[in-house]
Coordinates of C-alpha atoms and ligand atoms in Angstrom, one line a residue:
M102 CA 133.6 70.2 113.7
R103 CA 136.9 72.0 113.3
I104 CA 139.8 69.5 113.3
L105 CA 143.3 70.7 113.5
I106 CA 145.9 68.2 112.5
V107 CA 149.6 68.2 113.6
N108 CA 152.4 65.7 113.8
D109 CA 156.1 65.5 114.7
D110 CA 157.3 63.8 111.5
G111 CA 156.9 66.9 109.4
V112 CA 154.2 68.3 107.2
Y113 CA 155.1 66.0 104.3
S114 CA 154.9 62.8 106.2
P115 CA 152.6 60.1 104.7
G116 CA 151.2 59.6 108.2
I117 CA 149.7 63.1 108.5
R118 CA 148.2 62.8 105.0
A119 CA 146.7 59.4 106.0
L120 CA 145.1 60.9 109.1
A121 CA 143.8 64.0 107.3
E122 CA 142.2 61.8 104.6
R123 CA 140.2 59.9 107.3
A124 CA 139.5 63.0 109.5
R125 CA 137.9 65.0 106.6
H126 CA 134.9 62.7 106.8
F127 CA 134.2 63.9 110.3
G128 CA 134.6 67.7 109.9
E129 CA 136.5 70.7 108.5
V130 CA 140.3 69.8 108.5
R131 CA 143.3 72.0 108.6
I132 CA 146.9 70.8 108.8
V133 CA 149.6 72.8 110.7
A134 CA 152.8 70.8 111.1
P135 CA 156.6 71.2 111.5
D136 CA 158.5 72.0 108.3
V137 CA 161.1 69.3 109.2
E138 CA 161.0 66.2 111.4
Q139 CA 160.7 67.0 115.2
S140 CA 160.4 63.4 116.5
S141 CA 161.3 62.9 120.2
M142 CA 161.3 66.7 120.8
G143 CA 158.7 66.2 123.5
H144 CA 156.7 69.3 124.6
A145 CA 159.3 71.9 123.7
I146 CA 158.1 75.3 122.7
T147 CA 160.3 77.8 120.8
H148 CA 160.8 81.1 122.5
S149 CA 164.4 82.2 121.6
R150 CA 163.7 82.9 117.9
P151 CA 160.7 83.9 115.8
L152 CA 158.3 81.4 114.2
R153 CA 156.9 81.5 110.7
Y154 CA 153.6 80.1 109.4
K155 CA 153.7 79.4 105.7
K156 CA 151.3 77.6 103.2
A157 CA 152.3 74.1 102.4
E158 CA 151.3 71.8 99.5
V159 CA 149.6 68.7 100.9
G160 CA 147.2 67.3 98.3
D161 CA 144.1 69.6 98.3
F162 CA 144.3 70.2 102.1
D163 CA 144.4 73.5 103.8
A164 CA 147.9 73.1 105.1
Y165 CA 150.6 75.2 106.8
K166 CA 154.2 74.5 107.9
V167 CA 155.9 76.0 110.9
N168 CA 159.6 76.2 111.6
G169 CA 159.0 74.9 115.1
T170 CA 157.9 72.0 117.3
P171 CA 154.6 70.1 117.4
A172 CA 153.5 72.2 120.4
D173 CA 154.4 75.4 118.5
C174 CA 152.3 74.2 115.6
V175 CA 149.2 73.7 117.8
A176 CA 149.7 77.1 119.4
L177 CA 150.0 78.8 116.0
G178 CA 147.3 76.6 114.5
C179 CA 144.8 77.7 117.2
H180 CA 145.9 81.3 117.0
H181 CA 145.1 81.4 113.2
W182 CA 141.9 79.3 113.4
E183 CA 139.4 80.1 116.0
Q184 CA 137.2 77.6 117.9
V185 CA 139.1 74.4 117.0
D186 CA 137.1 71.5 118.4
V187 CA 139.8 68.8 118.5
V188 CA 143.5 68.4 117.7
L189 CA 144.6 65.2 116.1
S190 CA 148.3 64.4 116.2
G191 CA 150.0 61.9 113.9
I192 CA 149.8 59.3 112.5
N193 CA 153.3 58.9 113.8
L194 CA 155.7 56.6 111.9
G195 CA 156.5 54.5 115.0
P196 CA 154.9 53.6 118.3
N197 CA 154.5 56.0 121.3
L198 CA 154.0 53.5 124.1
G199 CA 155.0 53.5 127.8
N200 CA 157.9 55.6 128.7
S201 CA 158.1 57.0 125.1
M202 CA 155.2 59.3 126.1
W203 CA 157.7 61.4 128.0
H204 CA 159.7 62.4 124.9
S205 CA 157.0 61.9 122.2
G206 CA 156.5 65.0 120.0
T207 CA 153.3 63.4 118.6
L208 CA 151.8 63.2 122.1
A209 CA 153.0 66.7 122.8
G210 CA 150.8 68.0 120.0
A211 CA 147.8 66.5 121.7
K212 CA 149.0 67.7 125.2
Q213 CA 149.4 71.3 123.9
A214 CA 145.7 71.1 122.8
S215 CA 144.7 69.9 126.2
L216 CA 146.6 72.8 127.9
L217 CA 144.6 75.1 125.7
G218 CA 141.4 73.5 126.8
I219 CA 140.8 71.6 123.6
R220 CA 140.5 67.8 123.2
G221 CA 143.7 66.2 122.0
I222 CA 144.3 62.8 120.5
A223 CA 147.7 61.3 119.5
F224 CA 147.9 58.5 116.9
S225 CA 150.9 56.3 116.3
L226 CA 151.6 53.3 114.2
L227 CA 153.8 50.3 114.7
S228 CA 154.2 49.0 111.2
G229 CA 155.6 49.7 107.7
Y230 CA 154.8 53.2 106.5
E231 CA 154.1 52.7 102.8
A232 CA 150.9 53.9 101.2
E233 CA 149.5 50.3 101.4
D234 CA 150.1 50.2 105.1
F235 CA 148.0 53.3 105.6
E236 CA 145.3 51.9 103.2
R237 CA 145.1 48.7 105.3
L238 CA 144.8 50.8 108.4
A239 CA 142.1 53.2 107.1
P240 CA 139.0 51.3 108.3
H241 CA 140.5 50.9 111.7
V242 CA 141.3 54.7 111.9
D243 CA 137.7 55.3 110.8
E244 CA 136.4 53.0 113.6
V245 CA 138.5 54.8 116.2
L246 CA 137.6 58.3 115.0
E247 CA 133.9 57.4 115.0
K248 CA 134.3 56.4 118.7
V249 CA 136.6 59.2 119.9
L250 CA 135.0 62.1 117.9
R251 CA 131.4 61.1 118.2
Q252 CA 130.8 58.8 121.1
Y253 CA 133.1 59.2 124.1
D254 CA 133.9 61.9 126.6
Y255 CA 137.6 62.5 127.5
K256 CA 140.2 65.2 127.3
L257 CA 143.5 63.6 126.2
L258 CA 144.1 60.2 124.5
N259 CA 147.2 58.4 123.3
I260 CA 146.3 55.8 120.6
N261 CA 148.7 53.2 119.1
F262 CA 147.9 50.9 116.2
P263 CA 149.5 47.5 115.7
P264 CA 150.2 46.5 112.0
E265 CA 147.0 44.4 111.8
P266 CA 144.5 45.3 114.5
K267 CA 142.3 42.6 116.1
G268 CA 140.2 45.2 118.0
I269 CA 140.4 48.0 120.5
M270 CA 141.6 47.8 124.1
W271 CA 141.4 50.6 126.8
T272 CA 144.8 50.7 128.5
R273 CA 147.0 52.4 131.0
Q274 CA 150.5 53.6 130.4
S275 CA 153.3 51.0 131.0
V276 CA 156.0 52.7 133.1
R277 CA 158.3 49.8 133.7
Q278 CA 162.0 50.6 133.7
Y279 CA 163.9 51.2 130.5
D280 CA 167.7 50.9 129.9
G281 CA 168.2 54.3 128.3
A282 CA 171.4 52.9 126.8
V283 CA 173.6 55.2 124.7
I284 CA 175.1 53.5 121.6
A285 CA 178.5 54.9 120.7
S286 CA 179.8 54.8 117.1
E287 CA 181.9 57.0 114.8
D288 CA 181.2 59.1 111.8
P289 CA 183.0 58.7 108.4
Y290 CA 185.7 61.1 109.7
K291 CA 186.3 58.8 112.7
R292 CA 184.8 61.3 115.1
P293 CA 182.7 59.8 118.0
I294 CA 178.9 59.9 117.6
Y295 CA 176.1 58.6 119.9
W296 CA 172.5 57.3 119.6
C297 CA 170.1 57.4 122.5
T298 CA 167.8 54.3 122.8
V299 CA 164.7 53.5 124.9
R300 CA 164.6 49.7 125.1
A301 CA 162.3 48.2 127.7
L302 CA 164.0 46.1 130.4
E303 CA 160.9 44.2 131.5
P304 CA 158.1 42.6 129.7
A305 CA 154.8 44.5 129.5
E306 CA 152.2 44.0 132.2
E307 CA 148.6 43.2 131.4
G308 CA 146.3 46.1 131.0
T309 CA 149.0 48.4 129.6
D310 CA 149.5 50.0 126.2
R311 CA 152.6 47.9 125.4
H312 CA 150.8 44.7 126.3
A313 CA 147.8 45.5 124.1
I314 CA 150.0 46.2 121.1
E315 CA 152.0 43.0 121.7
E316 CA 148.6 41.1 121.6
G317 CA 147.6 42.8 118.3
Y318 CA 145.1 45.3 119.7
I319 CA 144.7 49.1 119.2
S320 CA 145.7 50.7 122.5
I321 CA 143.8 53.7 123.7
T322 CA 145.1 55.3 126.9
P323 CA 143.2 58.2 128.5
L324 CA 145.7 60.7 130.0
R325 CA 145.7 63.8 132.2
L326 CA 148.1 66.7 132.5
D327 CA 148.3 66.6 136.3
L328 CA 151.6 64.9 137.2
T329 CA 151.1 65.2 140.9
H330 CA 151.6 61.9 142.8
H331 CA 148.5 62.2 144.9
A332 CA 149.3 59.3 147.3
D333 CA 152.8 60.7 148.0
L334 CA 151.4 64.2 148.5
E335 CA 148.8 62.9 151.0
S336 CA 151.4 60.9 153.0
L337 CA 153.9 63.8 153.1
V338 CA 151.2 66.1 154.3
V339 CA 150.1 63.6 157.0
K340 CA 153.8 63.1 158.1
S341 CA 155.0 66.7 158.1
G342 CA 151.8 68.8 158.1
N343 CA 151.2 71.5 155.6
A344 CA 152.3 75.1 155.6
T345 CA 154.8 74.3 158.3
D346 CA 156.7 77.3 159.7
S347 CA 160.5 76.6 159.3
S348 CA 161.6 79.6 161.3
Ligands
MN265 MN1 157.7 61.0 114.9

């Protein structure tokens, strides 16, 4: 099995190394990741400047760094390595739950794989990010990889790990309202600066990714690329007909 590994925290993140260490027990691993952090860049692709694909030193892994986004890395990774079976993205240093899926670079790596017709799986961790945190998580990552690489059928998965997992829960995405507050501050030269936040306004509902993590479970959410609101589409067609002539 050819396993391409990407992330959005950069090729030297301890999270991508931790994922590659576990994944190598399941197949042939190659790392292709951004040269610098690209968190919260979503599914951006670079088309206004050229990209470079350079060898990177990540332990004894076959690793490359790209001066682009996670989606760029998957595109270049699959260009240089034929017949990739699965793309794993992460392990992100921080959760990607609920509304975060809209701006997550980690999930975008998995989505880009899905767009190319390859299975994509995003991994994120809500915990400390020291070596011992990843060591503690290793058996849980193994258990999840065993299931998602060898047992189940799906196209795109978003997986989040709590600090000390009690088990695995299949979940849906929590899309309750967020405040999207902008925090204003100033830099050392007294110039205004701003931080964007994504704090949830409402508690998580049962059956969702956020709820599973709050309860101490690994959350696995199967996703799809089709954003169409099928119920709205149906009611709009019923109300107004389709292919109406406006002349
Ligand atoms: Mn990140």
